């Protein structure tokens, strides 16, 4: 090659080509973009595969359709999905089955399996229930234990599978069988014939047209013949203005019955009786019915009503009673007055009538013609007491003979003795008796052990329980308090909320006041009787209390009043109808007019002249509480040797039960109670 073969190339300054020249390679740029996108998609797929987990679903039925809810990209192979970890919801459905919504969570495990069972939709059953000829209505249909309804009906929503079908009707025998329910919304039909189990019942009444009820279902009006299912049945007849009548019969299937004519009695009417003054005794048709105000149910007819009250004229009236009506009868009783002249009445003396201060003046008393307990009190003298009944036809003269305390003390073993406070104690003569109750006595308690007791010497027992007025002289700061709405601090009512120890200390204080030796001494921190011959005031022994309560004669009586329950009217202060909202157990129909404690001596004494051994307040006893059994005769027993509690005897104003009102009822304790007081006792020197 020669030099001429070479061409000299001269350099030029570089100059950038125009834009149009630069864009002349579009094919090359689209290729780059495609490669880039392909790599991105491939990389995303690799990342997705790396992050996803295989989640399989085994579904019954196997051909149910499945869908992942609210997910855009869910690769699937059969019933296996590739899903990232997280919470998902799947919907499965298939004709004849209930749709299923299932929430699940994809974890980091490589393979995960979920088992799903679709529930078949219930079936429907058309029931044809008859007696073989006619359809039966109002038969109860049960599936299992669930009442589904009454015929005629179609059973809907019955779960597929074996189900217990039961049919009940009062006129047919119960029917029961196990049925196979196809389900999946398919309709089945069952034809069932029930076996009769009824009889025809014929009934008539006088008057007629009474409604007839079998249990609570009305079946017709008398006279009528109707079907009734077999078994023990109650038929009730009801007619306006007449008392309903119930008949209990036994129905035997296919054995018809004709019942006897039923006579219906007219409804009772009410007689409402009021009187001025109230608490008058009311007799209707010669039968005592109670005290006014009074409401009495009576048969429709005319009645003679007799109203009486001590100190008033007797009233007689006629009352006509109509069914379902209240007849009101108001009676105003005319008072009867008598005159009592008190002879030899000292000017300084105070007169009491039924323990209430007489507000009149002089020695001439104009009083209602009813019994009174007259009491004349004079300082330094024994109270003069006498039962008087003013006579409207003549003036009575009462010679008031006052006796000084000193004169009384001079008598050997007097019938009564008195304390410096004016408390009277009555002599109780000795005797032998059974204390406690035998095992056969109704209402007996385990602690009422029967024992034979011999009391060998007379003793004195307080005629009344110690009052608030008396106790405050010993303990001025004492407060008997209140119980609910019952005021316990009345001066004349028994002192309560007193411990056994406080009662003993009162006895010693009263002994000091009256100048006699104390009965109690304190040893090792406990109060004891000095000895059995102590003459000071003390609490009665249990034997002394029980002997006095039995009135020293009727040793086997259950109640102090001698009869059974309830007690005689106005006998004592118990839980009566005035306290029905305060105490739980009251004596029905009994009214002593006191909700709480009554003034000591408000009710008649027993035959020995002692008040309130039954009712008012229970009483502390000297003895240590014991349930020891003994077969030997106890001579003047005083107390057990050891024990933490003291005996409490007698019923009280809170009690109204048979057991608590018995003479032998006993309790125990040491602490103060709102229904426990005490009375005093002593031997006479």
Coordinates of C-alpha atoms in Angstrom, one line a residue, residues 69-393:
X69 CA -63.3 -12.1 51.3
X70 CA -61.8 -8.7 50.2
X71 CA -58.5 -10.1 48.9
X72 CA -57.3 -9.1 45.3
X73 CA -54.5 -11.6 44.7
X74 CA -55.0 -15.0 46.3
X75 CA -53.2 -17.7 44.2
X76 CA -55.0 -21.0 44.5
X77 CA -54.5 -24.6 43.6
X78 CA -57.6 -26.7 44.4
X79 CA -58.5 -25.7 48.0
X80 CA -55.0 -24.6 48.8
X81 CA -54.2 -20.8 48.8
X82 CA -50.9 -18.9 49.0
X83 CA -51.5 -16.3 51.6
X84 CA -49.3 -13.9 53.5
X85 CA -49.5 -14.0 57.3
X86 CA -52.4 -12.1 58.7
X87 CA -56.1 -12.3 59.4
X88 CA -58.6 -13.4 56.7
X89 CA -62.2 -14.3 56.2
X90 CA -63.5 -17.1 54.0
X91 CA -67.1 -17.6 52.7
X92 CA -68.3 -21.1 51.8
X93 CA -71.6 -22.0 50.3
X94 CA -73.5 -24.9 48.8
X95 CA -77.2 -25.4 48.0
X96 CA -79.0 -27.2 50.8
X97 CA -76.5 -26.0 53.4
X98 CA -76.3 -22.8 55.5
X99 CA -73.6 -20.3 54.3
X100 CA -70.5 -20.3 56.4
X101 CA -68.4 -17.3 57.3
X102 CA -65.1 -18.3 58.8
X103 CA -62.3 -16.1 60.1
X104 CA -58.8 -17.4 60.5
X105 CA -55.2 -16.3 60.9
X106 CA -52.3 -17.2 58.7
X107 CA -49.2 -17.9 60.8
X108 CA -45.5 -18.4 59.9
X109 CA -45.9 -22.2 59.6
X110 CA -45.1 -23.5 56.1
X111 CA -48.3 -25.5 55.7
X112 CA -51.6 -24.9 57.4
X113 CA -54.9 -26.8 57.3
X114 CA -58.5 -25.8 58.2
X115 CA -61.4 -28.1 58.4
X116 CA -64.9 -26.7 57.7
X117 CA -68.3 -28.4 57.9
X118 CA -71.3 -26.7 56.4
X119 CA -74.5 -27.2 58.4
X120 CA -77.4 -28.6 56.5
X121 CA -80.5 -26.4 56.3
X122 CA -83.5 -27.6 58.4
X123 CA -86.3 -29.6 57.0
X124 CA -90.0 -28.9 56.9
X125 CA -92.7 -31.4 58.1
X126 CA -96.4 -31.2 57.3
X127 CA -98.3 -32.9 60.1
X128 CA -101.7 -34.5 59.6
X129 CA -103.0 -35.4 63.2
X130 CA -106.4 -37.0 63.5
X131 CA -108.5 -39.5 65.4
X132 CA -108.8 -41.6 62.2
X133 CA -111.7 -39.5 60.9
X134 CA -111.4 -35.9 61.9
X135 CA -108.4 -33.6 62.4
X136 CA -107.4 -33.0 66.0
X137 CA -106.9 -29.4 67.0
X138 CA -104.9 -27.9 69.8
X139 CA -102.6 -30.9 70.2
X140 CA -99.2 -29.9 71.6
X141 CA -96.3 -30.7 69.3
X142 CA -92.8 -31.3 70.8
X143 CA -89.5 -31.9 69.1
X144 CA -87.3 -33.2 71.9
X145 CA -88.3 -31.2 75.0
X146 CA -89.2 -28.1 73.1
X147 CA -92.8 -27.1 72.5
X148 CA -93.1 -26.2 68.8
X149 CA -96.8 -25.3 68.7
X150 CA -100.3 -26.5 68.4
X151 CA -102.2 -28.3 65.6
X152 CA -103.0 -27.6 62.9
X153 CA -99.4 -26.6 62.0
X154 CA -96.4 -27.3 59.9
X155 CA -93.1 -27.9 61.6
X156 CA -90.4 -25.6 60.2
X157 CA -86.7 -25.3 60.8
X158 CA -86.4 -28.9 62.0
X159 CA -82.8 -29.9 62.2
X160 CA -81.8 -32.7 59.9
X161 CA -81.2 -36.2 61.5
X162 CA -83.0 -38.2 64.1
X163 CA -85.5 -36.2 66.1
X164 CA -87.9 -37.2 68.9
X165 CA -91.5 -36.2 68.0
X166 CA -94.1 -36.1 70.8
X167 CA -97.8 -35.2 70.6
X168 CA -99.9 -34.5 73.6
X169 CA -103.6 -33.8 73.9
X170 CA -105.8 -34.0 77.1
X171 CA -108.3 -36.2 75.3
X172 CA -105.9 -38.6 73.7
X173 CA -103.0 -40.9 74.8
X174 CA -99.6 -39.3 74.4
X175 CA -97.9 -40.2 71.1
X176 CA -94.1 -40.5 70.7
X177 CA -91.7 -41.7 67.9
X178 CA -88.3 -41.0 66.5
X179 CA -88.3 -39.5 63.0
X180 CA -85.6 -39.0 60.5
X181 CA -85.5 -35.4 59.1
X182 CA -84.0 -35.1 55.6
X183 CA -83.3 -31.4 56.0
X184 CA -81.8 -29.3 53.2
X185 CA -85.2 -27.5 53.0
X186 CA -87.1 -30.6 51.8
X187 CA -90.7 -31.0 52.8
X188 CA -91.8 -34.3 54.5
X189 CA -95.4 -35.3 55.4
X190 CA -96.4 -37.3 58.5
X191 CA -99.9 -38.8 59.1
X192 CA -100.6 -39.8 62.7
X193 CA -103.7 -41.2 64.3
X194 CA -104.1 -40.6 68.1
X195 CA -105.8 -43.1 70.4
X196 CA -108.8 -41.7 72.4
X197 CA -108.5 -41.5 76.2
X198 CA -111.6 -39.6 77.3
X199 CA -115.1 -40.0 78.7
X200 CA -118.3 -38.0 78.6
X201 CA -119.0 -36.1 81.8
X202 CA -122.5 -34.8 82.5
X203 CA -123.1 -32.2 85.2
X204 CA -125.9 -29.9 86.4
X205 CA -126.1 -27.3 89.1
X206 CA -128.7 -25.3 91.1
X207 CA -129.0 -22.6 90.0
X208 CA -128.0 -23.4 86.4
X209 CA -125.9 -21.5 83.9
X210 CA -122.8 -21.8 86.0
X211 CA -119.4 -21.7 84.2
X212 CA -117.7 -25.1 84.1
X213 CA -113.9 -25.2 84.3
X214 CA -111.6 -28.1 83.9
X215 CA -108.5 -26.9 85.7
X216 CA -108.3 -23.4 84.2
X217 CA -110.1 -24.1 80.9
X218 CA -113.8 -23.3 80.5
X219 CA -115.6 -26.2 78.9
X220 CA -119.3 -25.0 79.1
X221 CA -122.2 -23.9 81.3
X222 CA -124.5 -26.1 83.4
X223 CA -126.2 -28.3 82.5
X224 CA -123.7 -29.7 80.1
X225 CA -122.1 -32.9 78.8
X226 CA -118.5 -32.6 77.7
X227 CA -115.4 -34.7 77.1
X228 CA -112.7 -35.0 79.8
X229 CA -109.4 -36.8 79.6
X230 CA -108.6 -39.7 81.8
X231 CA -107.0 -39.3 85.2
X232 CA -107.6 -37.4 88.5
X233 CA -109.4 -34.2 87.5
X234 CA -110.8 -31.1 89.3
X235 CA -114.0 -29.5 88.0
X236 CA -114.9 -26.0 89.2
X237 CA -118.3 -24.4 88.9
X238 CA -118.5 -20.6 89.1
X239 CA -121.5 -18.3 89.0
X240 CA -121.7 -14.6 89.8
X241 CA -123.1 -14.1 93.3
X242 CA -122.4 -17.6 94.4
X243 CA -119.4 -19.4 96.0
X244 CA -117.4 -21.5 93.6
X245 CA -117.6 -25.2 94.1
X246 CA -114.8 -27.7 93.2
X247 CA -115.3 -31.4 92.5
X248 CA -112.5 -33.9 92.4
X249 CA -113.2 -36.9 90.1
X250 CA -111.4 -39.8 88.6
X251 CA -112.0 -40.2 84.8
X252 CA -111.6 -43.6 83.2
X253 CA -111.3 -43.7 79.4
X254 CA -114.6 -44.7 77.7
X255 CA -116.5 -44.8 81.0
X256 CA -119.0 -41.9 80.9
X257 CA -120.1 -40.3 84.2
X258 CA -123.2 -38.5 85.3
X259 CA -122.4 -36.4 88.4
X260 CA -124.8 -35.5 91.2
X261 CA -126.6 -32.2 91.1
X262 CA -124.3 -29.5 92.6
X263 CA -126.0 -26.9 94.9
X264 CA -124.3 -23.6 94.8
X265 CA -124.4 -21.4 98.0
X266 CA -124.8 -17.6 97.7
X267 CA -121.7 -15.5 98.4
X268 CA -121.4 -14.2 101.9
X269 CA -121.8 -10.5 102.8
X270 CA -119.9 -8.5 105.3
X271 CA -121.1 -6.9 108.5
X272 CA -119.0 -4.0 109.7
X273 CA -119.7 -3.1 113.3
X274 CA -118.4 0.0 115.1
X275 CA -119.3 1.3 118.6
X276 CA -118.9 4.3 120.9
X277 CA -117.0 3.4 123.0
X278 CA -115.1 0.8 121.2
X279 CA -113.9 -2.6 122.4
X280 CA -117.5 -3.6 123.1
X281 CA -118.3 -7.4 123.0
X282 CA -120.3 -8.3 119.9
X283 CA -122.6 -11.4 119.6
X284 CA -124.3 -12.2 116.2
X285 CA -127.1 -14.6 116.2
X286 CA -126.3 -15.6 119.8
X287 CA -122.6 -16.4 118.9
X288 CA -119.8 -14.2 120.3
X289 CA -117.7 -12.8 117.4
X290 CA -115.2 -10.5 119.1
X291 CA -114.8 -6.8 120.1
X292 CA -115.7 -3.7 118.1
X293 CA -114.6 -2.4 115.7
X294 CA -115.3 -5.7 113.9
X295 CA -115.9 -7.0 110.3
X296 CA -117.6 -10.4 110.1
X297 CA -118.4 -12.4 106.9
X298 CA -122.0 -13.8 107.1
X299 CA -124.5 -15.7 104.9
X300 CA -127.2 -13.6 103.3
X301 CA -130.1 -13.3 105.9
X302 CA -131.2 -11.3 108.9
X303 CA -129.3 -11.4 112.1
X304 CA -129.8 -10.1 115.7
X305 CA -126.7 -8.2 116.8
X306 CA -126.0 -7.8 120.6
X307 CA -123.4 -5.3 121.8
X308 CA -122.3 -5.2 125.5
X309 CA -119.6 -3.5 127.5
X310 CA -119.1 -3.3 131.2
X311 CA -120.5 0.0 132.5
X312 CA -122.9 0.5 129.6
X313 CA -126.4 -0.6 128.6
X314 CA -126.7 -3.5 126.3
X315 CA -127.6 -2.7 122.7
X316 CA -129.6 -5.0 120.4
X317 CA -130.1 -4.3 116.7
X318 CA -131.1 -6.2 113.5
X319 CA -128.7 -6.4 110.5
X320 CA -129.7 -7.6 107.0
X321 CA -126.9 -9.2 105.0
X322 CA -126.8 -9.3 101.2
X323 CA -124.4 -11.3 99.0
X324 CA -121.2 -9.4 98.1
X325 CA -122.3 -6.3 100.0
X326 CA -121.0 -4.7 103.2
X327 CA -123.7 -3.8 105.8
X328 CA -122.5 -1.2 108.3
X329 CA -123.8 -1.0 111.9
X330 CA -122.9 1.8 114.2
X331 CA -123.8 1.4 117.9
X332 CA -123.7 4.1 120.6
X333 CA -123.8 2.6 124.1
X334 CA -125.4 4.5 126.9
X335 CA -123.2 4.6 130.1
X336 CA -124.4 3.3 133.5
X337 CA -123.0 5.0 136.6
X338 CA -122.9 3.8 140.2
X339 CA -121.6 5.5 143.3
X340 CA -118.9 4.3 145.8
X341 CA -118.6 5.9 149.2
X342 CA -115.1 5.5 150.8
X343 CA -115.5 5.4 154.6
X344 CA -112.6 6.4 156.9
X345 CA -110.5 7.6 154.0
X346 CA -107.5 9.5 155.3
X347 CA -107.1 13.0 153.8
X348 CA -103.5 12.4 152.8
X349 CA -104.4 9.1 151.1
X350 CA -104.2 8.7 147.3
X351 CA -106.9 6.7 145.4
X352 CA -106.1 4.5 142.4
X353 CA -108.6 2.8 140.1
X354 CA -107.0 0.0 138.0
X355 CA -103.6 1.4 138.8
X356 CA -104.6 4.9 137.4
X357 CA -104.7 7.9 139.7
X358 CA -108.3 8.9 140.5
X359 CA -108.7 12.5 139.4
X360 CA -111.8 13.3 141.5
X361 CA -111.8 14.7 145.0
X362 CA -113.4 13.6 148.2
X363 CA -114.5 10.2 149.3
X364 CA -117.5 9.9 147.0
X365 CA -116.7 8.3 143.6
X366 CA -119.1 8.3 140.6
X367 CA -118.0 5.5 138.3
X368 CA -119.1 3.4 135.3
X369 CA -120.9 0.3 136.5
X370 CA -118.0 -2.1 135.7
X371 CA -115.3 -3.9 137.9
X372 CA -112.5 -1.8 139.3
X373 CA -109.4 -2.6 141.3
X374 CA -109.5 0.0 144.1
X375 CA -106.2 0.9 145.7
X376 CA -105.6 3.4 148.5
X377 CA -102.0 4.4 149.2
X378 CA -100.8 6.3 152.3
X379 CA -97.2 7.0 153.2
X380 CA -96.0 4.6 155.9
X381 CA -99.0 2.3 155.4
X382 CA -99.7 -0.8 153.4
X383 CA -101.8 -0.2 150.3
X384 CA -105.5 -0.9 150.8
X385 CA -106.8 -2.9 147.8
X386 CA -110.3 -4.1 147.0
X387 CA -112.3 -5.2 143.9
X388 CA -115.4 -3.1 143.5
X389 CA -118.3 -3.0 141.1
X390 CA -120.5 0.1 141.2
X391 CA -124.2 -0.6 141.3
X392 CA -126.4 1.9 139.3
X393 CA -129.3 1.2 141.6

